[in-house]
Short mmCIF file of N, CA and C in Angstrom, two decimals:
data_model
loop_
_atom_site.label_atom_id
_atom_site.label_comp_id
_atom_site.label_asym_id
_atom_site.label_seq_id
_atom_site.Cartn_x
_atom_site.Cartn_y
_atom_site.Cartn_z
N MET V 23 -68.60 197.09 170.01
CA MET V 23 -68.23 197.77 171.24
C MET V 23 -66.75 197.51 171.52
N PRO V 24 -65.85 198.05 170.72
CA PRO V 24 -64.44 197.76 170.95
C PRO V 24 -63.93 198.19 172.33
N ARG V 25 -63.71 199.47 172.57
CA ARG V 25 -63.18 199.87 173.88
C ARG V 25 -64.34 200.03 174.84
N GLN V 26 -64.14 199.54 176.06
CA GLN V 26 -65.17 199.56 177.08
C GLN V 26 -64.54 199.85 178.43
N PRO V 27 -65.32 200.07 179.46
CA PRO V 27 -64.75 200.24 180.80
C PRO V 27 -64.11 198.93 181.27
N PHE V 28 -62.99 199.03 181.95
CA PHE V 28 -62.28 197.84 182.40
C PHE V 28 -63.17 196.89 183.22
N PRO V 29 -64.00 197.40 184.13
CA PRO V 29 -64.85 196.49 184.91
C PRO V 29 -65.83 195.69 184.06
N SER V 30 -66.08 196.11 182.81
CA SER V 30 -67.00 195.38 181.93
C SER V 30 -66.37 194.13 181.32
N LEU V 31 -65.05 194.03 181.35
CA LEU V 31 -64.40 192.85 180.78
C LEU V 31 -64.74 191.62 181.61
N PRO V 32 -64.90 190.47 180.96
CA PRO V 32 -65.15 189.23 181.72
C PRO V 32 -63.86 188.77 182.40
N ASP V 33 -64.01 187.95 183.40
CA ASP V 33 -62.85 187.39 184.11
C ASP V 33 -61.90 186.67 183.15
N SER V 34 -62.44 186.09 182.11
CA SER V 34 -61.62 185.31 181.17
C SER V 34 -60.81 186.18 180.22
N ALA V 35 -61.01 187.49 180.25
CA ALA V 35 -60.30 188.37 179.32
C ALA V 35 -58.79 188.24 179.49
N ARG V 36 -58.08 188.24 178.37
CA ARG V 36 -56.62 188.19 178.35
C ARG V 36 -56.08 189.51 178.88
N LEU V 37 -55.01 189.45 179.67
CA LEU V 37 -54.48 190.64 180.33
C LEU V 37 -53.00 190.81 180.06
N TRP V 38 -52.60 192.06 179.89
CA TRP V 38 -51.19 192.45 179.86
C TRP V 38 -51.01 193.52 180.91
N VAL V 39 -49.93 193.42 181.67
CA VAL V 39 -49.60 194.41 182.69
C VAL V 39 -48.33 195.13 182.25
N PHE V 40 -48.43 196.43 182.09
CA PHE V 40 -47.28 197.26 181.76
C PHE V 40 -46.94 198.06 183.01
N ALA V 41 -45.77 197.80 183.55
CA ALA V 41 -45.36 198.42 184.81
C ALA V 41 -44.37 199.55 184.54
N ALA V 42 -44.75 200.76 184.88
CA ALA V 42 -43.87 201.90 184.70
C ALA V 42 -42.73 201.84 185.70
N SER V 43 -41.58 202.29 185.29
CA SER V 43 -40.40 202.23 186.14
C SER V 43 -40.49 203.16 187.35
N ARG V 44 -41.46 204.06 187.33
CA ARG V 44 -41.70 204.97 188.45
C ARG V 44 -43.15 205.42 188.38
N PRO V 45 -43.67 205.94 189.49
CA PRO V 45 -45.04 206.47 189.43
C PRO V 45 -45.11 207.63 188.44
N LEU V 46 -46.22 207.71 187.75
CA LEU V 46 -46.40 208.76 186.75
C LEU V 46 -46.99 210.01 187.38
N ALA V 47 -46.52 211.15 186.92
CA ALA V 47 -47.09 212.43 187.33
C ALA V 47 -48.46 212.58 186.66
N ILE V 48 -49.25 213.50 187.15
CA ILE V 48 -50.62 213.68 186.63
C ILE V 48 -50.61 213.91 185.12
N HIS V 49 -49.75 214.79 184.63
CA HIS V 49 -49.74 215.07 183.18
C HIS V 49 -49.28 213.84 182.40
N GLU V 50 -48.39 213.02 182.97
CA GLU V 50 -47.95 211.80 182.31
C GLU V 50 -49.08 210.77 182.27
N ARG V 51 -49.80 210.65 183.38
CA ARG V 51 -50.95 209.72 183.41
C ARG V 51 -51.96 210.11 182.35
N ASP V 52 -52.27 211.41 182.30
CA ASP V 52 -53.26 211.88 181.32
C ASP V 52 -52.79 211.60 179.90
N ALA V 53 -51.52 211.88 179.61
CA ALA V 53 -50.98 211.65 178.27
C ALA V 53 -51.00 210.16 177.93
N LEU V 54 -50.59 209.33 178.88
CA LEU V 54 -50.58 207.88 178.65
C LEU V 54 -51.98 207.37 178.38
N LEU V 55 -52.93 207.71 179.22
CA LEU V 55 -54.28 207.19 179.05
C LEU V 55 -54.94 207.70 177.77
N THR V 56 -54.68 208.94 177.42
CA THR V 56 -55.22 209.47 176.17
C THR V 56 -54.67 208.71 174.97
N ALA V 57 -53.36 208.48 174.98
CA ALA V 57 -52.73 207.77 173.87
C ALA V 57 -53.17 206.31 173.81
N VAL V 58 -53.27 205.66 174.97
CA VAL V 58 -53.67 204.25 174.99
C VAL V 58 -55.13 204.12 174.57
N ASP V 59 -55.99 205.01 175.04
CA ASP V 59 -57.39 204.97 174.59
C ASP V 59 -57.49 205.11 173.08
N ALA V 60 -56.71 206.03 172.50
CA ALA V 60 -56.73 206.20 171.04
C ALA V 60 -56.26 204.93 170.35
N PHE V 61 -55.22 204.29 170.88
CA PHE V 61 -54.74 203.04 170.30
C PHE V 61 -55.83 201.96 170.39
N LEU V 62 -56.43 201.82 171.57
CA LEU V 62 -57.44 200.77 171.76
C LEU V 62 -58.66 200.98 170.88
N ASP V 63 -59.00 202.25 170.62
CA ASP V 63 -60.13 202.54 169.74
C ASP V 63 -59.90 202.01 168.32
N GLU V 64 -58.66 201.85 167.93
CA GLU V 64 -58.31 201.39 166.58
C GLU V 64 -57.71 199.99 166.57
N TRP V 65 -57.63 199.34 167.72
CA TRP V 65 -56.94 198.05 167.83
C TRP V 65 -57.77 196.95 167.18
N HIS V 66 -57.16 196.24 166.26
CA HIS V 66 -57.83 195.17 165.52
C HIS V 66 -56.95 193.93 165.48
N ALA V 67 -57.59 192.81 165.23
CA ALA V 67 -56.89 191.56 164.91
C ALA V 67 -57.54 191.02 163.65
N HIS V 68 -56.78 190.94 162.61
CA HIS V 68 -57.30 190.48 161.30
C HIS V 68 -58.53 191.28 160.90
N ARG V 69 -58.43 192.58 161.05
CA ARG V 69 -59.45 193.56 160.65
C ARG V 69 -60.72 193.51 161.50
N VAL V 70 -60.68 192.78 162.60
CA VAL V 70 -61.82 192.71 163.51
C VAL V 70 -61.50 193.55 164.74
N PRO V 71 -62.35 194.54 165.07
CA PRO V 71 -62.10 195.35 166.27
C PRO V 71 -62.07 194.46 167.52
N LEU V 72 -61.17 194.79 168.44
CA LEU V 72 -61.05 194.01 169.67
C LEU V 72 -61.85 194.67 170.79
N ASP V 73 -62.60 193.84 171.53
CA ASP V 73 -63.30 194.33 172.72
C ASP V 73 -62.24 194.42 173.82
N CYS V 74 -61.88 195.64 174.17
CA CYS V 74 -60.73 195.82 175.05
C CYS V 74 -60.96 196.98 176.02
N ALA V 75 -60.07 197.06 176.99
CA ALA V 75 -60.14 198.11 178.00
C ALA V 75 -58.79 198.28 178.64
N CYS V 76 -58.62 199.41 179.30
CA CYS V 76 -57.41 199.62 180.08
C CYS V 76 -57.77 200.31 181.39
N GLU V 77 -56.85 200.19 182.32
CA GLU V 77 -57.03 200.84 183.62
C GLU V 77 -55.65 201.09 184.20
N LEU V 78 -55.46 202.24 184.81
CA LEU V 78 -54.20 202.56 185.46
C LEU V 78 -54.37 202.37 186.96
N ARG V 79 -53.44 201.64 187.55
CA ARG V 79 -53.48 201.40 188.99
C ARG V 79 -52.21 201.93 189.65
N TYR V 80 -52.39 202.54 190.79
CA TYR V 80 -51.28 203.04 191.61
C TYR V 80 -50.37 203.99 190.83
N ASP V 81 -50.89 204.66 189.83
CA ASP V 81 -50.12 205.58 188.99
C ASP V 81 -48.90 204.92 188.35
N GLN V 82 -48.88 203.59 188.31
CA GLN V 82 -47.68 202.91 187.84
C GLN V 82 -47.96 201.68 186.98
N PHE V 83 -49.11 201.07 187.09
CA PHE V 83 -49.41 199.84 186.36
C PHE V 83 -50.56 200.08 185.39
N LEU V 84 -50.27 199.89 184.10
CA LEU V 84 -51.32 199.98 183.10
C LEU V 84 -51.77 198.56 182.78
N LEU V 85 -53.04 198.29 183.03
CA LEU V 85 -53.63 196.99 182.74
C LEU V 85 -54.39 197.11 181.42
N VAL V 86 -54.11 196.22 180.49
CA VAL V 86 -54.82 196.20 179.21
C VAL V 86 -55.43 194.81 179.06
N GLY V 87 -56.73 194.78 178.86
CA GLY V 87 -57.43 193.51 178.72
C GLY V 87 -58.20 193.42 177.42
N VAL V 88 -58.35 192.18 176.94
CA VAL V 88 -59.11 191.90 175.71
C VAL V 88 -60.05 190.73 175.95
N ASP V 89 -61.31 190.92 175.61
CA ASP V 89 -62.28 189.83 175.66
C ASP V 89 -62.08 188.97 174.42
N GLN V 90 -61.40 187.85 174.59
CA GLN V 90 -61.06 187.00 173.45
C GLN V 90 -62.24 186.18 172.96
N GLU V 91 -63.31 186.13 173.71
CA GLU V 91 -64.49 185.41 173.23
C GLU V 91 -65.16 186.19 172.10
N ALA V 92 -65.06 187.51 172.17
CA ALA V 92 -65.64 188.34 171.11
C ALA V 92 -64.77 188.28 169.86
N ALA V 93 -63.47 188.45 170.04
CA ALA V 93 -62.49 188.35 168.94
C ALA V 93 -61.13 188.14 169.56
N GLY V 94 -60.43 187.15 169.11
CA GLY V 94 -59.13 186.83 169.68
C GLY V 94 -58.03 187.72 169.16
N VAL V 95 -57.03 187.95 170.01
CA VAL V 95 -55.87 188.72 169.58
C VAL V 95 -54.97 187.84 168.72
N SER V 96 -54.21 188.48 167.87
CA SER V 96 -53.26 187.77 167.02
C SER V 96 -51.85 188.19 167.43
N GLY V 97 -50.88 187.47 166.93
CA GLY V 97 -49.49 187.83 167.20
C GLY V 97 -49.19 189.25 166.76
N CYS V 98 -49.71 189.61 165.60
CA CYS V 98 -49.47 190.97 165.08
C CYS V 98 -50.13 192.03 165.96
N SER V 99 -51.34 191.73 166.46
CA SER V 99 -52.02 192.73 167.29
C SER V 99 -51.31 192.88 168.64
N VAL V 100 -50.79 191.80 169.19
CA VAL V 100 -50.01 191.89 170.44
C VAL V 100 -48.72 192.66 170.19
N ASP V 101 -48.07 192.37 169.08
CA ASP V 101 -46.85 193.10 168.73
C ASP V 101 -47.12 194.60 168.63
N SER V 102 -48.25 194.97 168.04
CA SER V 102 -48.56 196.40 167.90
C SER V 102 -48.81 197.03 169.27
N LEU V 103 -49.42 196.30 170.20
CA LEU V 103 -49.62 196.81 171.55
C LEU V 103 -48.28 197.04 172.23
N VAL V 104 -47.40 196.07 172.19
CA VAL V 104 -46.10 196.19 172.85
C VAL V 104 -45.28 197.31 172.20
N ARG V 105 -45.30 197.38 170.90
CA ARG V 105 -44.57 198.44 170.19
C ARG V 105 -45.10 199.82 170.59
N THR V 106 -46.41 199.93 170.70
CA THR V 106 -47.03 201.20 171.11
C THR V 106 -46.61 201.56 172.53
N MET V 107 -46.62 200.58 173.43
CA MET V 107 -46.24 200.85 174.82
C MET V 107 -44.77 201.26 174.92
N LYS V 108 -43.90 200.62 174.14
CA LYS V 108 -42.49 201.02 174.14
C LYS V 108 -42.34 202.46 173.66
N GLY V 109 -43.06 202.81 172.61
CA GLY V 109 -43.00 204.17 172.08
C GLY V 109 -43.53 205.19 173.08
N LEU V 110 -44.62 204.87 173.72
CA LEU V 110 -45.17 205.79 174.73
C LEU V 110 -44.21 205.95 175.89
N GLY V 111 -43.56 204.88 176.28
CA GLY V 111 -42.56 204.96 177.34
C GLY V 111 -41.43 205.90 176.97
N GLN V 112 -40.97 205.81 175.72
CA GLN V 112 -39.91 206.71 175.27
C GLN V 112 -40.38 208.16 175.28
N GLU V 113 -41.60 208.39 174.84
CA GLU V 113 -42.15 209.76 174.83
C GLU V 113 -42.24 210.32 176.24
N LEU V 114 -42.61 209.48 177.20
CA LEU V 114 -42.79 209.94 178.58
C LEU V 114 -41.50 209.88 179.40
N GLY V 115 -40.47 209.25 178.86
CA GLY V 115 -39.22 209.12 179.61
C GLY V 115 -39.32 208.14 180.76
N VAL V 116 -40.09 207.07 180.53
CA VAL V 116 -40.30 206.05 181.56
C VAL V 116 -40.37 204.69 180.88
N GLU V 117 -39.78 203.70 181.50
CA GLU V 117 -39.86 202.36 180.93
C GLU V 117 -41.22 201.75 181.24
N LEU V 118 -41.90 201.24 180.22
CA LEU V 118 -43.22 200.63 180.40
C LEU V 118 -43.22 199.14 180.09
N VAL V 119 -42.21 198.66 179.38
CA VAL V 119 -42.12 197.25 179.03
C VAL V 119 -40.87 196.72 179.72
N ASP V 120 -41.07 196.13 180.90
CA ASP V 120 -39.95 195.71 181.74
C ASP V 120 -40.28 194.34 182.33
N HIS V 121 -39.58 193.33 181.86
CA HIS V 121 -39.82 191.98 182.35
C HIS V 121 -38.77 191.54 183.36
N ALA V 122 -37.79 192.39 183.63
CA ALA V 122 -36.68 191.99 184.48
C ALA V 122 -36.79 192.48 185.92
N SER V 123 -37.60 193.48 186.17
CA SER V 123 -37.69 194.04 187.51
C SER V 123 -38.73 193.33 188.36
N VAL V 124 -38.59 193.51 189.66
CA VAL V 124 -39.57 193.01 190.62
C VAL V 124 -40.24 194.23 191.24
N PHE V 125 -41.54 194.20 191.28
CA PHE V 125 -42.32 195.28 191.88
C PHE V 125 -42.97 194.73 193.14
N TYR V 126 -42.84 195.48 194.24
CA TYR V 126 -43.43 195.04 195.49
C TYR V 126 -43.85 196.26 196.30
N ARG V 127 -44.61 196.00 197.33
CA ARG V 127 -45.16 197.07 198.14
C ARG V 127 -44.40 197.16 199.47
N VAL V 128 -44.08 198.39 199.85
CA VAL V 128 -43.58 198.70 201.18
C VAL V 128 -44.54 199.73 201.74
N GLU V 129 -45.37 199.29 202.68
CA GLU V 129 -46.47 200.11 203.19
C GLU V 129 -47.32 200.55 202.00
N ASP V 130 -47.45 201.86 201.76
CA ASP V 130 -48.29 202.33 200.66
C ASP V 130 -47.51 202.63 199.39
N ALA V 131 -46.21 202.40 199.41
CA ALA V 131 -45.37 202.72 198.26
C ALA V 131 -45.06 201.47 197.44
N VAL V 132 -45.04 201.63 196.12
CA VAL V 132 -44.63 200.56 195.22
C VAL V 132 -43.14 200.74 194.95
N ARG V 133 -42.40 199.66 195.10
CA ARG V 133 -40.96 199.68 194.84
C ARG V 133 -40.65 198.84 193.61
N ARG V 134 -39.65 199.25 192.88
CA ARG V 134 -39.16 198.52 191.71
C ARG V 134 -37.67 198.29 191.93
N VAL V 135 -37.28 197.03 191.86
CA VAL V 135 -35.86 196.68 192.03
C VAL V 135 -35.50 195.59 191.03
N SER V 136 -34.21 195.42 190.84
CA SER V 136 -33.74 194.33 190.00
C SER V 136 -34.01 193.01 190.71
N ARG V 137 -33.98 191.93 189.98
CA ARG V 137 -34.15 190.61 190.60
C ARG V 137 -33.04 190.33 191.60
N ASP V 138 -31.82 190.76 191.27
CA ASP V 138 -30.70 190.56 192.20
C ASP V 138 -30.93 191.32 193.50
N ALA V 139 -31.41 192.56 193.40
CA ALA V 139 -31.68 193.35 194.60
C ALA V 139 -32.80 192.73 195.42
N PHE V 140 -33.81 192.20 194.75
CA PHE V 140 -34.90 191.54 195.48
C PHE V 140 -34.38 190.28 196.17
N ALA V 141 -33.52 189.54 195.50
CA ALA V 141 -32.92 188.33 196.11
C ALA V 141 -32.12 188.71 197.35
N GLU V 142 -31.37 189.79 197.28
CA GLU V 142 -30.61 190.25 198.44
C GLU V 142 -31.55 190.65 199.58
N ALA V 143 -32.64 191.35 199.24
CA ALA V 143 -33.61 191.74 200.26
C ALA V 143 -34.27 190.52 200.88
N ALA V 144 -34.52 189.50 200.08
CA ALA V 144 -35.10 188.26 200.61
C ALA V 144 -34.10 187.57 201.52
N ALA V 145 -32.84 187.52 201.13
CA ALA V 145 -31.81 186.87 201.94
C ALA V 145 -31.60 187.59 203.27
N SER V 146 -31.73 188.92 203.26
CA SER V 146 -31.53 189.69 204.49
C SER V 146 -32.77 189.73 205.36
N GLY V 147 -33.91 189.32 204.81
CA GLY V 147 -35.16 189.34 205.56
C GLY V 147 -35.91 190.65 205.47
N SER V 148 -35.42 191.59 204.67
CA SER V 148 -36.16 192.85 204.55
C SER V 148 -37.42 192.69 203.69
N VAL V 149 -37.47 191.65 202.86
CA VAL V 149 -38.72 191.20 202.26
C VAL V 149 -38.87 189.74 202.64
N THR V 150 -40.09 189.32 202.83
CA THR V 150 -40.38 187.97 203.30
C THR V 150 -41.45 187.35 202.41
N PRO V 151 -41.75 186.08 202.60
CA PRO V 151 -42.84 185.47 201.83
C PRO V 151 -44.19 186.19 202.04
N ALA V 152 -44.32 186.93 203.13
CA ALA V 152 -45.56 187.67 203.39
C ALA V 152 -45.58 189.04 202.70
N SER V 153 -44.44 189.47 202.18
CA SER V 153 -44.39 190.77 201.49
C SER V 153 -45.29 190.75 200.27
N ILE V 154 -45.97 191.86 200.03
CA ILE V 154 -46.88 191.96 198.89
C ILE V 154 -46.07 192.28 197.63
N VAL V 155 -46.23 191.44 196.62
CA VAL V 155 -45.56 191.62 195.34
C VAL V 155 -46.61 191.75 194.25
N PHE V 156 -46.16 192.25 193.11
CA PHE V 156 -47.02 192.35 191.94
C PHE V 156 -46.55 191.31 190.94
N ASP V 157 -47.42 190.36 190.62
CA ASP V 157 -47.09 189.31 189.67
C ASP V 157 -47.54 189.77 188.29
N ASN V 158 -46.66 190.49 187.61
CA ASN V 158 -47.01 191.07 186.31
C ASN V 158 -47.01 190.06 185.18
N THR V 159 -46.85 188.77 185.53
CA THR V 159 -46.95 187.71 184.54
C THR V 159 -48.36 187.15 184.42
N VAL V 160 -49.28 187.61 185.26
CA VAL V 160 -50.65 187.10 185.20
C VAL V 160 -51.23 187.36 183.82
N GLN V 161 -52.17 186.53 183.39
CA GLN V 161 -52.66 186.61 182.02
C GLN V 161 -54.16 186.77 181.88
N SER V 162 -54.86 186.94 183.00
CA SER V 162 -56.31 187.12 182.88
C SER V 162 -56.79 188.21 183.83
N VAL V 163 -57.88 188.84 183.45
CA VAL V 163 -58.49 189.87 184.29
C VAL V 163 -58.90 189.26 185.64
N ALA V 164 -59.27 187.99 185.64
CA ALA V 164 -59.63 187.33 186.90
C ALA V 164 -58.49 187.41 187.90
N SER V 165 -57.27 187.37 187.44
CA SER V 165 -56.11 187.43 188.35
C SER V 165 -56.06 188.74 189.11
N VAL V 166 -56.51 189.80 188.50
CA VAL V 166 -56.57 191.09 189.18
C VAL V 166 -57.72 191.08 190.18
N ARG V 167 -58.84 190.56 189.75
CA ARG V 167 -60.04 190.57 190.60
C ARG V 167 -59.94 189.62 191.79
N ASN V 168 -59.25 188.49 191.60
CA ASN V 168 -59.21 187.51 192.70
C ASN V 168 -57.98 187.64 193.58
N GLY V 169 -57.17 188.67 193.34
CA GLY V 169 -56.05 188.94 194.22
C GLY V 169 -54.79 188.16 193.95
N THR V 170 -54.63 187.60 192.76
CA THR V 170 -53.38 186.90 192.49
C THR V 170 -52.36 187.80 191.78
N TRP V 171 -52.77 188.96 191.29
CA TRP V 171 -51.82 189.90 190.71
C TRP V 171 -51.05 190.62 191.83
N GLU V 172 -51.74 191.09 192.82
CA GLU V 172 -51.14 191.77 193.96
C GLU V 172 -51.36 190.85 195.17
N ALA V 173 -50.29 190.16 195.56
CA ALA V 173 -50.45 189.08 196.53
C ALA V 173 -49.18 188.88 197.35
N PRO V 174 -49.29 188.13 198.45
CA PRO V 174 -48.08 187.78 199.19
C PRO V 174 -47.13 186.98 198.29
N ALA V 175 -45.85 187.24 198.43
CA ALA V 175 -44.85 186.55 197.61
C ALA V 175 -44.99 185.04 197.71
N SER V 176 -45.43 184.55 198.84
CA SER V 176 -45.56 183.10 199.05
C SER V 176 -46.53 182.44 198.08
N SER V 177 -47.44 183.22 197.49
CA SER V 177 -48.43 182.64 196.58
C SER V 177 -48.16 182.97 195.11
N THR V 178 -46.97 183.44 194.81
CA THR V 178 -46.61 183.78 193.42
C THR V 178 -45.32 183.08 193.04
N TRP V 179 -44.88 183.31 191.82
CA TRP V 179 -43.62 182.74 191.35
C TRP V 179 -42.44 183.24 192.17
N HIS V 180 -42.61 184.36 192.87
CA HIS V 180 -41.53 184.92 193.68
C HIS V 180 -41.10 183.94 194.79
N ALA V 181 -42.03 183.14 195.28
CA ALA V 181 -41.70 182.18 196.34
C ALA V 181 -40.67 181.17 195.84
N ARG V 182 -40.91 180.62 194.66
CA ARG V 182 -39.97 179.65 194.09
C ARG V 182 -38.63 180.29 193.74
N ALA V 183 -38.67 181.50 193.27
CA ALA V 183 -37.45 182.16 192.80
C ALA V 183 -36.59 182.73 193.93
N PHE V 184 -37.22 183.14 195.05
CA PHE V 184 -36.47 183.88 196.05
C PHE V 184 -36.54 183.35 197.48
N PHE V 185 -37.43 182.40 197.75
CA PHE V 185 -37.64 182.01 199.14
C PHE V 185 -37.55 180.50 199.39
N ASP V 186 -36.86 179.76 198.61
CA ASP V 186 -36.71 178.30 198.83
C ASP V 186 -38.04 177.63 199.10
N ALA V 187 -39.04 178.00 198.34
CA ALA V 187 -40.38 177.43 198.57
C ALA V 187 -40.50 176.03 198.02
#
């Protein structure tokens, strides 16, 4: 059972968060999900199919999870995932592999800014420790389910980096 519905993954499943530089249009979402599903259907580690799933949230965050108890990912399989995501981003004209930006919520909108811009917003008080941020460094599906992926800045690495915590 390689690809499965995202809710079927156990909490312990390894997670990667790919954050698009902007919300995706309907045709872009469809193209991304079709391509990622095709990739996941063929995704292997040392010739063993991976029990995996994906889910798109807020038209901007692609979550990819793997149940490592069934079969663990390898360095090569992770590299192929990242390479695929970079290629899909180029095809869609959107950055999908971005470790330098900060994503946070302003009311119902997701914002993406540089770390410097977020630091300035923190210094001016336009974002606070109570502001909702997306911690795209989380590594397990449990982090999405228990609210540590999308959380107040005070409970993520953002507090140490931007708020003298």
